[in-house]
CSV table of C-alpha atoms and ligand atoms in Angstrom, one decimal:
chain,number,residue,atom,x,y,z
A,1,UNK,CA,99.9,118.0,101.0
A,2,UNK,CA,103.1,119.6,100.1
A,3,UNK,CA,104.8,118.9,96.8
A,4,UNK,CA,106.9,115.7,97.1
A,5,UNK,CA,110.5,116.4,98.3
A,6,UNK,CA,112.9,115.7,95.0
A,7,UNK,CA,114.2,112.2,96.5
A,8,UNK,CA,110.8,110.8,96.7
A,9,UNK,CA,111.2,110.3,92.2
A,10,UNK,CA,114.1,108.4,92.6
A,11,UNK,CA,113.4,105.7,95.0
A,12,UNK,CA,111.6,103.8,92.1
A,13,UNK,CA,112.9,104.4,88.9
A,14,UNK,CA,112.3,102.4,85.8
A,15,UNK,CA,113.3,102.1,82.2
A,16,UNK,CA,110.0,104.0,80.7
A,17,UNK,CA,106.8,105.6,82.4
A,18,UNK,CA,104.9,102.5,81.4
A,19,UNK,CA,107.6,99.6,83.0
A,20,UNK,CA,106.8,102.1,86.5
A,21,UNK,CA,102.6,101.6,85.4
A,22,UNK,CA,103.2,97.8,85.1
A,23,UNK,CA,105.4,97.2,88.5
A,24,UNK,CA,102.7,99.3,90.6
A,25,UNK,CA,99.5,97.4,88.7
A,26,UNK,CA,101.9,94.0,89.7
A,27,UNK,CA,103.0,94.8,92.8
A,28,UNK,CA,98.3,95.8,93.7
A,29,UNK,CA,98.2,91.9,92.5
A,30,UNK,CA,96.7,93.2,89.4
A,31,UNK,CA,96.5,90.1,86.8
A,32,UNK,CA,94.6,87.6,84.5
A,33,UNK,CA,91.2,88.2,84.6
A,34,UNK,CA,91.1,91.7,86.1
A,35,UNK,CA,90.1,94.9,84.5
A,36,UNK,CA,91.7,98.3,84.6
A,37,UNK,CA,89.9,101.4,83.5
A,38,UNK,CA,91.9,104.3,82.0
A,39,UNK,CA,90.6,107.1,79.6
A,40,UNK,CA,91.3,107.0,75.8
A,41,UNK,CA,93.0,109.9,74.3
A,42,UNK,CA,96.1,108.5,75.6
A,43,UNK,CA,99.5,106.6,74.5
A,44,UNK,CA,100.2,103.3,73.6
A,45,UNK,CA,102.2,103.1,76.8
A,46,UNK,CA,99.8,102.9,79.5
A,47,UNK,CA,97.4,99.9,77.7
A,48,UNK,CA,100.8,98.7,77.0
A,49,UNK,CA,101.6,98.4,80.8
A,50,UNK,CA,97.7,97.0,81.6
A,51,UNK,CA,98.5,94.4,79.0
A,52,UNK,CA,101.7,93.6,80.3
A,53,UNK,CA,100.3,92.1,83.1
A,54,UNK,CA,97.3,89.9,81.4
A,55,UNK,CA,94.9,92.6,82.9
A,56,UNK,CA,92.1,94.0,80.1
A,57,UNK,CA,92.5,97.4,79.7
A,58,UNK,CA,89.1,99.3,79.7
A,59,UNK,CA,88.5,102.3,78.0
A,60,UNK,CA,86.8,105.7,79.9
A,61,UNK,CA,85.4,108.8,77.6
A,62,UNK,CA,87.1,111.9,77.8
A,63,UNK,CA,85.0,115.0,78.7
A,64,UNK,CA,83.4,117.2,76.3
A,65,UNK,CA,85.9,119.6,74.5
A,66,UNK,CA,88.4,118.6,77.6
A,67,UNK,CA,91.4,116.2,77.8
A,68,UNK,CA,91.0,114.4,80.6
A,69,UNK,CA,88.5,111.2,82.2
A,70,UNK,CA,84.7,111.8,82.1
A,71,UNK,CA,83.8,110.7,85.7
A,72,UNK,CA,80.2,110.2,84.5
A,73,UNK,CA,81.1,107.0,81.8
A,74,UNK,CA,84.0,105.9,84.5
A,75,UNK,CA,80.3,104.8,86.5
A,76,UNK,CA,79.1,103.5,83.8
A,77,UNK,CA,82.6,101.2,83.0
A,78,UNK,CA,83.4,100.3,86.3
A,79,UNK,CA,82.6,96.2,86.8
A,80,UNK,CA,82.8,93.9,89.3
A,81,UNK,CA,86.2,93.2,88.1
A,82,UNK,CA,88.0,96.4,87.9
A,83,UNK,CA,90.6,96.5,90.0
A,84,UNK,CA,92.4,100.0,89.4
A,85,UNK,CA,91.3,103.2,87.9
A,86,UNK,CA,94.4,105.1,86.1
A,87,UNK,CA,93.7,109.3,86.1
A,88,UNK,CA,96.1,111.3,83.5
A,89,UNK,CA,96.2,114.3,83.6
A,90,UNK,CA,96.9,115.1,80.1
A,91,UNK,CA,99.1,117.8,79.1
A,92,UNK,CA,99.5,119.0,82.5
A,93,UNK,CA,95.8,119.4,83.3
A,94,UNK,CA,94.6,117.9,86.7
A,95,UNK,CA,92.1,115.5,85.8
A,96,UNK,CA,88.4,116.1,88.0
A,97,UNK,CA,90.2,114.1,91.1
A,98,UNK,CA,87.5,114.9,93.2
A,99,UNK,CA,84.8,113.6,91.1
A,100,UNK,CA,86.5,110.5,90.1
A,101,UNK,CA,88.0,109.7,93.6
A,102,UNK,CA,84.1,109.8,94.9
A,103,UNK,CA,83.2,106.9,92.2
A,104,UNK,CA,86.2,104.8,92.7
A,105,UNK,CA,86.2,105.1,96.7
A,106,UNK,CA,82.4,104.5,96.0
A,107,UNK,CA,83.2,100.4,94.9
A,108,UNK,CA,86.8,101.0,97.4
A,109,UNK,CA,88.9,101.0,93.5
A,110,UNK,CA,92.2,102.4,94.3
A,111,UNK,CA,93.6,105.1,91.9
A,112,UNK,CA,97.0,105.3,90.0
A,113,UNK,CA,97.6,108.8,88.7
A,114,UNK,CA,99.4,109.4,85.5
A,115,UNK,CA,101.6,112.2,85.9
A,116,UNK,CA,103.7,112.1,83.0
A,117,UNK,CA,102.7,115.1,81.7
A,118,UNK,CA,103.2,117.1,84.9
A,119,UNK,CA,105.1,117.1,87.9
A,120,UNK,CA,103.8,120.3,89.3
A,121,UNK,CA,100.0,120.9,88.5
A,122,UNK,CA,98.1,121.3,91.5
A,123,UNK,CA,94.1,120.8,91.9
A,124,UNK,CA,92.8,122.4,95.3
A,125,UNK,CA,96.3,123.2,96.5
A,126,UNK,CA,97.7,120.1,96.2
A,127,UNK,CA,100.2,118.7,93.5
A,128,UNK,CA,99.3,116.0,91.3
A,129,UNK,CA,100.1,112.4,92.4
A,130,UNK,CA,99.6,112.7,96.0
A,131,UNK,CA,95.9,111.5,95.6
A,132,UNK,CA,96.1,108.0,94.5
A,133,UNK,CA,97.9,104.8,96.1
A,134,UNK,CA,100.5,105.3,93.6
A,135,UNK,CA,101.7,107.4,90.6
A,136,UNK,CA,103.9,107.3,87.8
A,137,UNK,CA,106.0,109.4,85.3
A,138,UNK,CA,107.8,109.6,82.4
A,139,UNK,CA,111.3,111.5,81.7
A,140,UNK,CA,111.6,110.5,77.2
A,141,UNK,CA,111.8,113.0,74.8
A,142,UNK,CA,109.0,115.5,74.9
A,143,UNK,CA,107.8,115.1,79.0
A,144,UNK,CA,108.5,117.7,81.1
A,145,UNK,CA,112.0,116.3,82.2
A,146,UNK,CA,114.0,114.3,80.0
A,147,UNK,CA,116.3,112.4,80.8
A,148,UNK,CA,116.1,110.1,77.4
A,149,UNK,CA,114.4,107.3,78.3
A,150,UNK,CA,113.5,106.4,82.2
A,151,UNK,CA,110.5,106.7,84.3
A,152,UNK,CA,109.8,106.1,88.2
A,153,UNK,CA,106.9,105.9,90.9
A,154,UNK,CA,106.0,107.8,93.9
A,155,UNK,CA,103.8,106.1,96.5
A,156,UNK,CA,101.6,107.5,99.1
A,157,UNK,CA,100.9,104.5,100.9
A,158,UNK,CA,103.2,102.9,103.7
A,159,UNK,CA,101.8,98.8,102.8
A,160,UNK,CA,102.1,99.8,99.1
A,161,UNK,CA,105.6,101.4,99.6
A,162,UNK,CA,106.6,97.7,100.9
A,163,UNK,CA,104.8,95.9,97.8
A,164,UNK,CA,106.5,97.8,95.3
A,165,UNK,CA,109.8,97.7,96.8
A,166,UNK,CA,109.7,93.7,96.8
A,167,UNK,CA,108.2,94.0,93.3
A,168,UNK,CA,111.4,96.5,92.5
A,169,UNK,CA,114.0,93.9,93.6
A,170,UNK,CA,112.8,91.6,91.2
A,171,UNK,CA,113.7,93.8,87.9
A,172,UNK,CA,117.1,94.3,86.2
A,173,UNK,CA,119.6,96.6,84.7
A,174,UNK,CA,119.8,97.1,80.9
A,175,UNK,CA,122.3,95.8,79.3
A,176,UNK,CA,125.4,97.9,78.7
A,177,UNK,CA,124.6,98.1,75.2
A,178,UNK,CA,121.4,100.1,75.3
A,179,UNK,CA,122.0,102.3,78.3
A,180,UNK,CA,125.1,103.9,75.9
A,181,UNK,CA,122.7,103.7,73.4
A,182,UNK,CA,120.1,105.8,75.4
A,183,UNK,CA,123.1,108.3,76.6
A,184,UNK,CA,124.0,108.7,72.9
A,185,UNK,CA,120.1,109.4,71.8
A,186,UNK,CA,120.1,111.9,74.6
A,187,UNK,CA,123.4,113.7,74.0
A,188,UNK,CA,122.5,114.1,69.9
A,189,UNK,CA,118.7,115.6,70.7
A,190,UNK,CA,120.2,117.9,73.5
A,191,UNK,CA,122.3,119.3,70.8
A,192,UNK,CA,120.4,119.5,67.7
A,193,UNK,CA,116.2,119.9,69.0
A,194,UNK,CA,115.0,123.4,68.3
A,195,UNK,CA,111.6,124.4,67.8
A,196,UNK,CA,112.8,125.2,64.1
A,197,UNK,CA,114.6,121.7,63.6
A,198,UNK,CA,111.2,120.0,64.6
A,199,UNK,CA,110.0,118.6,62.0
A,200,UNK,CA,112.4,116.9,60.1
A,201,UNK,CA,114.2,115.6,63.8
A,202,UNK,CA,110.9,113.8,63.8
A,203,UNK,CA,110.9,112.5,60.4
A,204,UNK,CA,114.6,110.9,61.5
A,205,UNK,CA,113.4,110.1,64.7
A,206,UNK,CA,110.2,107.9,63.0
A,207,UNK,CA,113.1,106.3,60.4
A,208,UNK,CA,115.8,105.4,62.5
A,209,UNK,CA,112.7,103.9,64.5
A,210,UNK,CA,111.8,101.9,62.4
A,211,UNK,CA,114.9,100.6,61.2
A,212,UNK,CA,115.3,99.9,64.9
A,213,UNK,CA,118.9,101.7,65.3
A,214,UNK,CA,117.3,103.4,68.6
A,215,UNK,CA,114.9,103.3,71.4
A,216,UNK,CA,111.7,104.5,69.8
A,217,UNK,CA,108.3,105.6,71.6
A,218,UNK,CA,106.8,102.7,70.0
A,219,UNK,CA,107.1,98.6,69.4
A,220,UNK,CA,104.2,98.0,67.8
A,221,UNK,CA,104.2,94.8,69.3
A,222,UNK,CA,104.9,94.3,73.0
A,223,UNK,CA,108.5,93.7,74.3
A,224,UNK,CA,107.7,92.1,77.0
A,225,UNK,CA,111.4,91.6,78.7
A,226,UNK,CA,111.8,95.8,78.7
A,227,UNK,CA,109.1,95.4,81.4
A,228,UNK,CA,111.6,94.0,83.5
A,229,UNK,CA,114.4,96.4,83.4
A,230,UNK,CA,115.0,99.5,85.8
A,231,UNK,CA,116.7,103.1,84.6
A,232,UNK,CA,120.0,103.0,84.0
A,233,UNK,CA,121.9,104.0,86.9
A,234,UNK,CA,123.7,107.1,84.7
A,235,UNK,CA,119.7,108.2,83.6
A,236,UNK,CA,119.5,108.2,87.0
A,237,UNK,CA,122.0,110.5,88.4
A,238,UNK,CA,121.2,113.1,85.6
A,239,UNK,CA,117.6,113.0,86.7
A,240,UNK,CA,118.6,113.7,90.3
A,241,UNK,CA,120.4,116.7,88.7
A,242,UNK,CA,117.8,117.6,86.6
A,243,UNK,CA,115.1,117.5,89.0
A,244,UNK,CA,116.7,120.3,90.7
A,245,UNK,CA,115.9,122.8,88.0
A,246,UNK,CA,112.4,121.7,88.0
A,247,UNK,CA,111.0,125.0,88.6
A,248,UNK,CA,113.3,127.1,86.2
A,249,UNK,CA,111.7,124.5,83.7
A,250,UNK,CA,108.2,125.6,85.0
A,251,UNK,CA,108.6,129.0,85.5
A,252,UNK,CA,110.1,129.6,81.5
A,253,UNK,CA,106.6,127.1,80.5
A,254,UNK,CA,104.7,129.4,82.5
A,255,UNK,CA,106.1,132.3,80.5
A,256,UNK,CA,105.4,130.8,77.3
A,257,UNK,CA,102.1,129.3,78.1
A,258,UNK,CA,101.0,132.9,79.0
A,259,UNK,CA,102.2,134.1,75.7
A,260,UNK,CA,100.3,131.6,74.0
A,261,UNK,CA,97.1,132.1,76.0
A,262,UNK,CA,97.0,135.7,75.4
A,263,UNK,CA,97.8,136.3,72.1
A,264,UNK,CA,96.7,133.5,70.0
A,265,UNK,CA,93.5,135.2,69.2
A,266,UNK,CA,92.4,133.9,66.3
A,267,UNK,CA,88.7,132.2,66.0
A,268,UNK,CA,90.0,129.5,64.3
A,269,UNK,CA,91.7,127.4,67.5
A,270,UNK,CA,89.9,127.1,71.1
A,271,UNK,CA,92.1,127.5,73.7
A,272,UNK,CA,91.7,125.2,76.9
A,273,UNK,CA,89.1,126.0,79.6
A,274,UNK,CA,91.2,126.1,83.0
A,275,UNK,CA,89.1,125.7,86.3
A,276,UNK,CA,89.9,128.0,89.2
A,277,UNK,CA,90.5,125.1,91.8
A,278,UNK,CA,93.9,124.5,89.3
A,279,UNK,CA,97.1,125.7,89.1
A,280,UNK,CA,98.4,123.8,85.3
A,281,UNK,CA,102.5,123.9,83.9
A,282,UNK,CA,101.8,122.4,80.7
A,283,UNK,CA,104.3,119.7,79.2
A,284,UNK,CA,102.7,121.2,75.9
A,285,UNK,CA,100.1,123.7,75.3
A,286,UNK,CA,96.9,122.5,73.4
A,287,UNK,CA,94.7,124.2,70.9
A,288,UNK,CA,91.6,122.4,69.6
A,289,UNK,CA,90.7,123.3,66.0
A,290,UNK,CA,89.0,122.1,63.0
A,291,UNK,CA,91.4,122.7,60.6
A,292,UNK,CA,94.0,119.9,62.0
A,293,UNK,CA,95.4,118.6,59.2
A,294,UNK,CA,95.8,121.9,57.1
A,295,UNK,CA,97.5,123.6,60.1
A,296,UNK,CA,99.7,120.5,60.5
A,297,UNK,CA,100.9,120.8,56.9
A,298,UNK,CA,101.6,124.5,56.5
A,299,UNK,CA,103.2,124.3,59.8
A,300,UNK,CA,105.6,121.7,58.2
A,301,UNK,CA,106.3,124.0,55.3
A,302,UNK,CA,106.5,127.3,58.0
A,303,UNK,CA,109.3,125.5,60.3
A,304,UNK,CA,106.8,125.8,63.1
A,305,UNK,CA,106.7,122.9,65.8
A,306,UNK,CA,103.2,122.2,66.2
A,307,UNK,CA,102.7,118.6,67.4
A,308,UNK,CA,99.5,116.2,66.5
A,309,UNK,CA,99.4,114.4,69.7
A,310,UNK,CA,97.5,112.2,70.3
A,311,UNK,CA,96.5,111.9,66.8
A,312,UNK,CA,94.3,109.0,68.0
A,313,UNK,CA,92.7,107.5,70.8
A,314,UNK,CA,95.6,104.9,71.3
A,315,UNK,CA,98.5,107.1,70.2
A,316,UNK,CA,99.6,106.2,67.2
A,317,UNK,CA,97.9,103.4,66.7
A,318,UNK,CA,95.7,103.5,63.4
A,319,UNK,CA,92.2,102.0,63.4
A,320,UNK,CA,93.2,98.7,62.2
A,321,UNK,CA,95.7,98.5,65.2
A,322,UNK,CA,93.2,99.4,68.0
A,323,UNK,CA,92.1,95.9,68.7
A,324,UNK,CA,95.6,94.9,70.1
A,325,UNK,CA,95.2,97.1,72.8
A,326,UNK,CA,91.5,96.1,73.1
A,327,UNK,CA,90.1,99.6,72.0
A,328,UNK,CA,87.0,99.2,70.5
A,329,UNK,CA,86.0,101.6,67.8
A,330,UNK,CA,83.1,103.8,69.0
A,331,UNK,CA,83.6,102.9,72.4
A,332,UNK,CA,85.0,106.4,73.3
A,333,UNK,CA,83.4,108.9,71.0
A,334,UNK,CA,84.8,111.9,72.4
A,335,UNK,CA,88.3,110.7,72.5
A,336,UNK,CA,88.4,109.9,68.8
A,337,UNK,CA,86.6,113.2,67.7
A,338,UNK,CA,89.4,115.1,69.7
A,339,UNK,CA,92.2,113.7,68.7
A,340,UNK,CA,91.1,114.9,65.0
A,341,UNK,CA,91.0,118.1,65.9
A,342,UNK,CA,94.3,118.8,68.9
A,343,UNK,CA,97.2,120.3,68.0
A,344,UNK,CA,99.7,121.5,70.7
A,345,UNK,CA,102.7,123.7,71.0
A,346,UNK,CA,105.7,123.8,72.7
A,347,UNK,CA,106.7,125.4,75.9
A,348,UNK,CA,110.2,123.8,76.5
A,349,UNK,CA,113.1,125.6,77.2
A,350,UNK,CA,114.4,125.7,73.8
A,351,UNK,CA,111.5,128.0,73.2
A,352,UNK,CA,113.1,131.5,72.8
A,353,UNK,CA,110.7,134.4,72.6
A,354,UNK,CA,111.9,135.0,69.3
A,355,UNK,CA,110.1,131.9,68.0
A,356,UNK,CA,107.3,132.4,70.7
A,357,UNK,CA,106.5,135.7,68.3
A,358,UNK,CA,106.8,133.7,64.8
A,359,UNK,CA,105.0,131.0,66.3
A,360,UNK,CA,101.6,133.1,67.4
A,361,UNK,CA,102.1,135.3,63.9
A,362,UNK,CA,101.6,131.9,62.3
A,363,UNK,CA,98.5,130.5,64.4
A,364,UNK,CA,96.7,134.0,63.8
A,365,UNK,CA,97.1,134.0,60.4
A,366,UNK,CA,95.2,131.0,59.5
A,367,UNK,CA,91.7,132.3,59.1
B,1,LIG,C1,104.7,109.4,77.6
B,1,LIG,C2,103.5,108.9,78.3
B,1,LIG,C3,103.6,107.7,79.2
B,1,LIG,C4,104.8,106.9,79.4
B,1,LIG,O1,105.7,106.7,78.3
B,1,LIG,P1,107.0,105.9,78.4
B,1,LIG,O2,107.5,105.9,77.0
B,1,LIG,O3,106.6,104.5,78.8
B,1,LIG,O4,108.0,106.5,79.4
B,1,LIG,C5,102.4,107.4,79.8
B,1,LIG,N1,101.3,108.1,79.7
B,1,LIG,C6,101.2,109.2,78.9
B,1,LIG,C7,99.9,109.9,78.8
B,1,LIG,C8,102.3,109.6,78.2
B,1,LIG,O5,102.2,110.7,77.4
């Protein structure tokens, strides 16, 4: 299957990735009393979304010093009351489609693809989200595209098409109010994010957060109303522009990634195993080391953008917060043992090879 044509984003598009999750888990009939599995080592949005529609959310391993669903404990989760199985491909890396596809098609489960981290990996020739009923994206700060805020879904089912459209006529435009507000956020990041800047944009970012002045990444506590809103229509017409320059975007990422990949040498950071049936463009490039927190900190001190995402298995939520989304600790053992020990790197196209050269100087010498 070719790559979707461009128009196929925007005939569903929704405030945030997770409002798109939450219509398509609605519009399958998805409620109270069902189950959705999904892998940990992901973002507070997409439990978010499960729980946004009274479904439990039910956490999947991740695969052994990889990122994405372990087919094997997807078996093992699936109940007689899962209704949906959610593959992310996590930083751009096709999740194993085929392998998961068998066990879901096994009990007839349809999948949802999380594609907010790519919208041009392919696995076996084809791009991610044409192998599940439905998929979903993201276009806030730090996704491939960014628009702001915003999200949408592509569908690759005729019947679903119709569900989803019904469900879509149902939702609202944000208020006046926050869709300047968005524009604003938007316009102030275009002009100010470098890799350099980094750090302390994030340290405003997390502060004007909380003081709730802008549209964070996170409400710690569900807002259950933004799951009723679409994009607003300006966030809209720049992402019809923007998705235009979707390979430029992929083409400089694949320049960078390469860079990375090849001369990042030292022992202390594993780079990312790649199978041969993918092709990846990273939204980020990930590292796994030990030395996590010590890289984090002299990275602070260096100027170097090296993010910690996902710092948890339910990003960000802390240990004493994993119970709201219904993550159990030890449930996912893998998932919480990498996410002490990823960091990832940039690849967006504020990267200049400049910083690409101070960047891989840093990484080697940490010994
Ligand atoms: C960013 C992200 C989403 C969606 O985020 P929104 O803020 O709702 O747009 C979903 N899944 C993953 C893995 C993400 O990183």
């Amino acid at each position: 299957m070719p790559r979707l044509a461009y128009h196929e984003f925007t005939n569903f598009t929704y405030f945030r990735g997770r409002v798109a999750l939450s219509s398509i888990l609605k519009a399958m009939g998805i409620g109270k009393g069902d189950e959705v599995a999904l892998q940990a080592f992901t973002c507070i949005a997409v439990p978010e979304a499960v729980l946004s529609t009274e479904a439990k959310p039910v956490y999947v391993d991740i695969e052994h010093d990889g990122f994405n669903m372990e087919p094997g404990d997807l078996l093992e989760k699936i109940t007689r009351k899962t209704r949906a199985v959610i593959i992310q491909h996590t930083y751009g890396i096709p999740a194993d489609v085929e392998a998961i596809k068998e066990v879901a098609d096994k009990y007839g489960i349809p999948l949802i693809e999380d594609c907010c981290h790519t919208l041009s990996s392919t696995f076996d020739g084809r791009t991610v989200g044409s192998f599940g009923v439905a998929s979903f994206y993201s276009f806030e700060w730090g996704k491939p595209l960014v628009v702001g805020v915003g999200g949408c879904a592509t569908v690759n089912d005729k019947d679903f098409f119709e569900a989803l459209e019904q469900q879509y006529g149902d939702l609202d435009a944000p208020s006046a109010f926050r869709s300047s507000r968005i524009k604003i956020q938007y316009l102030i990041s275009r002009l100010l994010y470098r890799p350099v800047f980094y750090w302390r944009l994030r340290d405003l970012f997390h502060f004007l957060s909380l003081l709730g002045v802008i549209e964070g990444n996170y409400n710690p506590d569900l807002d259950i109303g933004d799951f009723a809103l679409k994009m607003p229509l300006d966030r809209k017409r720049l992402l019809i522009k923007k998705l235009d320059r979707v390979s430029s975007r992929d083409q400089r990422a694949l320049s960078i990634t390469d860079q990375y990949r090849t001369r990042i040498l030292s022992d202390r950071f594993k780079h990312p195993e790649l199978s041969e049936d993918c092709d990846v463009v990273f939204v980020r490039y990930p590292l796994i080391t030990d030395l996590k927190s010590e890289v984090l900190s002299r990275a602070r001190k260096a100027r170097i953008e090296v993010a910690d995402w996902f710092a948890t298995p339910i990003h960000p939520l802390e240990e004493n917060e994993w119970t709201k989304v219904r993550y159990e600790k030890g449930a996912c053992p893998v998932a919480e043992k990498m996410a002490r020990r990823i960091i990832t790197l940039p690849v967006h196209e504020t990267v200049t090879d400049r910083y690409v050269d101070r960047a891989v100087d840093f990484l080697n010498d940490i010994n």
